[in-house]
Short mmCIF file of C-alpha atoms in Angstrom, two decimals:
data_model
loop_
_atom_site.label_atom_id
_atom_site.label_comp_id
_atom_site.label_asym_id
_atom_site.label_seq_id
_atom_site.Cartn_x
_atom_site.Cartn_y
_atom_site.Cartn_z
CA MET Y 1 -23.95 55.17 -127.07
CA MET Y 2 -25.22 51.95 -128.64
CA ARG Y 3 -23.26 49.96 -126.06
CA LEU Y 4 -24.87 51.92 -123.19
CA SER Y 5 -28.34 51.24 -124.64
CA LEU Y 6 -27.61 47.51 -124.86
CA ILE Y 7 -26.39 47.43 -121.25
CA ALA Y 8 -29.52 49.28 -120.08
CA LEU Y 9 -31.74 46.91 -122.09
CA ALA Y 10 -29.98 43.86 -120.63
CA ALA Y 11 -30.34 45.23 -117.09
CA ALA Y 12 -34.03 45.91 -117.66
CA GLY Y 13 -34.46 42.37 -118.98
CA LEU Y 14 -32.88 40.96 -115.83
CA MET Y 15 -35.23 42.96 -113.62
CA LEU Y 16 -38.37 41.99 -115.53
CA PRO Y 17 -38.66 38.44 -114.13
CA ALA Y 18 -38.24 39.77 -110.57
CA GLY Y 19 -40.92 42.39 -111.16
CA ALA Y 20 -43.24 39.82 -112.72
CA ALA Y 21 -42.78 37.55 -109.71
CA LEU Y 22 -43.64 40.40 -107.36
CA ALA Y 23 -46.77 41.18 -109.34
CA GLN Y 24 -47.93 37.55 -109.03
CA THR Y 25 -47.34 37.29 -105.27
CA ALA Y 26 -50.65 36.92 -103.47
CA PRO Y 27 -51.29 39.26 -100.56
CA ALA Y 28 -51.02 37.82 -97.08
CA SER Y 29 -54.26 36.53 -95.56
CA THR Y 30 -55.79 36.39 -92.11
CA VAL Y 31 -57.38 33.32 -90.50
CA THR Y 32 -59.81 34.01 -87.65
CA LEU Y 33 -60.89 31.07 -85.49
CA THR Y 34 -63.64 31.59 -82.90
CA PHE Y 35 -64.19 28.90 -80.27
CA GLU Y 36 -67.39 27.94 -78.50
CA THR Y 37 -66.59 26.59 -75.05
CA GLY Y 38 -68.66 25.04 -72.29
CA ALA Y 39 -66.73 26.58 -69.38
CA ASP Y 40 -65.68 30.12 -68.52
CA ARG Y 41 -62.31 29.23 -67.03
CA GLY Y 42 -58.94 27.98 -68.22
CA ALA Y 43 -57.50 28.62 -71.66
CA VAL Y 44 -58.00 27.46 -75.22
CA MET Y 45 -54.73 26.32 -76.79
CA VAL Y 46 -54.74 26.66 -80.59
CA ALA Y 47 -52.23 25.46 -83.19
CA LEU Y 48 -52.41 26.26 -86.92
CA PHE Y 49 -50.69 24.05 -89.50
CA ASP Y 50 -49.87 24.62 -93.18
CA SER Y 51 -49.05 21.07 -94.24
CA GLU Y 52 -50.09 17.49 -93.63
CA ALA Y 53 -46.59 16.67 -92.36
CA GLY Y 54 -46.70 19.58 -89.91
CA TYR Y 55 -50.19 18.57 -88.77
CA ALA Y 56 -49.11 14.98 -88.16
CA GLY Y 57 -45.78 15.98 -86.59
CA ASP Y 58 -47.11 18.80 -84.40
CA ARG Y 59 -45.09 21.49 -86.19
CA PRO Y 60 -47.49 24.46 -86.36
CA VAL Y 61 -46.92 27.71 -88.21
CA GLY Y 62 -48.60 29.49 -85.32
CA ARG Y 63 -49.80 28.93 -81.77
CA GLN Y 64 -52.03 30.97 -79.52
CA ARG Y 65 -53.31 30.76 -75.97
CA LEU Y 66 -56.73 32.30 -75.37
CA ASP Y 67 -57.59 33.27 -71.79
CA VAL Y 68 -61.19 32.08 -71.54
CA ALA Y 69 -61.69 33.60 -68.07
CA ALA Y 70 -60.82 37.01 -69.57
CA GLY Y 71 -63.37 36.50 -72.34
CA GLN Y 72 -60.94 35.60 -75.12
CA ARG Y 73 -62.54 33.20 -77.60
CA THR Y 74 -60.96 34.24 -80.92
CA ALA Y 75 -57.53 33.49 -82.37
CA VAL Y 76 -56.33 35.62 -85.29
CA PHE Y 77 -53.40 34.46 -87.43
CA GLU Y 78 -52.15 37.20 -89.76
CA GLY Y 79 -49.71 37.39 -92.65
CA LEU Y 80 -50.44 33.92 -94.00
CA PRO Y 81 -49.74 33.03 -97.62
CA ALA Y 82 -52.55 31.45 -99.63
CA GLY Y 83 -52.72 27.68 -99.26
CA ASP Y 84 -54.18 24.85 -97.21
CA TYR Y 85 -54.33 25.03 -93.42
CA ALA Y 86 -55.77 23.04 -90.52
CA ALA Y 87 -56.16 23.80 -86.82
CA LYS Y 88 -56.10 21.76 -83.63
CA ALA Y 89 -57.33 23.13 -80.32
CA PHE Y 90 -58.15 22.03 -76.80
CA HIS Y 91 -59.72 23.73 -73.81
CA ASP Y 92 -57.29 23.53 -70.91
CA VAL Y 93 -60.06 23.81 -68.34
CA ASN Y 94 -57.86 23.17 -65.29
CA GLY Y 95 -55.11 25.54 -66.49
CA ASP Y 96 -52.21 23.10 -66.20
CA GLY Y 97 -50.97 23.82 -69.75
CA GLU Y 98 -51.55 20.26 -70.94
CA MET Y 99 -54.32 18.21 -72.46
CA ASN Y 100 -55.38 15.72 -69.80
CA PHE Y 101 -56.35 12.11 -70.49
CA ASN Y 102 -58.03 9.35 -68.50
CA PRO Y 103 -56.19 6.07 -67.79
CA PHE Y 104 -57.38 4.69 -71.14
CA GLY Y 105 -55.85 7.57 -73.13
CA ILE Y 106 -59.13 9.31 -73.85
CA PRO Y 107 -59.08 13.12 -73.51
CA VAL Y 108 -60.96 14.46 -70.49
CA GLU Y 109 -60.78 18.09 -71.67
CA PRO Y 110 -62.72 19.43 -74.66
CA TYR Y 111 -60.91 19.50 -78.01
CA ALA Y 112 -61.70 20.25 -81.63
CA PHE Y 113 -60.34 20.58 -85.15
CA SER Y 114 -60.95 23.06 -87.95
CA ASN Y 115 -64.09 22.43 -90.00
CA ASN Y 116 -65.43 20.88 -86.76
CA ALA Y 117 -63.91 17.69 -88.17
CA VAL Y 118 -64.21 14.51 -86.14
CA GLY Y 119 -61.70 11.66 -86.10
CA ASN Y 120 -62.28 7.94 -85.85
CA MET Y 121 -60.65 6.71 -82.63
CA GLY Y 122 -58.17 9.59 -82.69
CA PRO Y 123 -57.59 13.05 -84.07
CA ALA Y 124 -59.34 14.22 -87.22
CA SER Y 125 -57.32 13.59 -90.36
CA TRP Y 126 -55.62 16.41 -92.27
CA ASP Y 127 -58.07 15.83 -95.15
CA ARG Y 128 -61.08 16.39 -92.88
CA ALA Y 129 -59.62 19.38 -91.02
CA ARG Y 130 -57.99 21.11 -94.02
CA PHE Y 131 -59.40 24.36 -95.38
CA THR Y 132 -58.17 26.59 -98.18
CA VAL Y 133 -57.09 30.16 -97.53
CA SER Y 134 -57.07 32.60 -100.45
CA GLY Y 135 -58.16 35.70 -98.55
CA PRO Y 136 -59.61 36.52 -95.13
CA THR Y 137 -61.00 33.28 -93.69
CA ALA Y 138 -63.11 32.69 -90.56
CA GLN Y 139 -64.48 29.63 -88.78
CA THR Y 140 -66.43 28.96 -85.60
CA ILE Y 141 -65.20 25.80 -83.91
CA HIS Y 142 -67.13 23.91 -81.21
CA LEU Y 143 -64.94 22.44 -78.48
CA ARG Y 144 -66.38 19.13 -77.27
#
């Protein structure tokens, strides 16, 4: 009987750390990004990143295509763990699925970053675009 009690106690002790870890797990969050556009055609292409390396290397945790002509202006990313995120977006006005550039490499279609961050001679840095998610989070982003 004593042996059975010790086995049960040991098993309970092994399960305690797993239960404690579950209790400390933060609930998944939702990020809602609403875009202000200057045209009612084409699509807004949105990418959400959860690390500086992913942001720099174009490895998003989520992508969405919003049909502007159909009135879609909001991207919702669900089930995200708490942490730092940043978004990149562009308005594919002509609907070719790509961001278009002039001969000098300057974008000719509107684009934007989370926090409405602006870059110096290039995309906004991770530090400027980064925002912290610890619950439902929403931003309005102006495509320019």
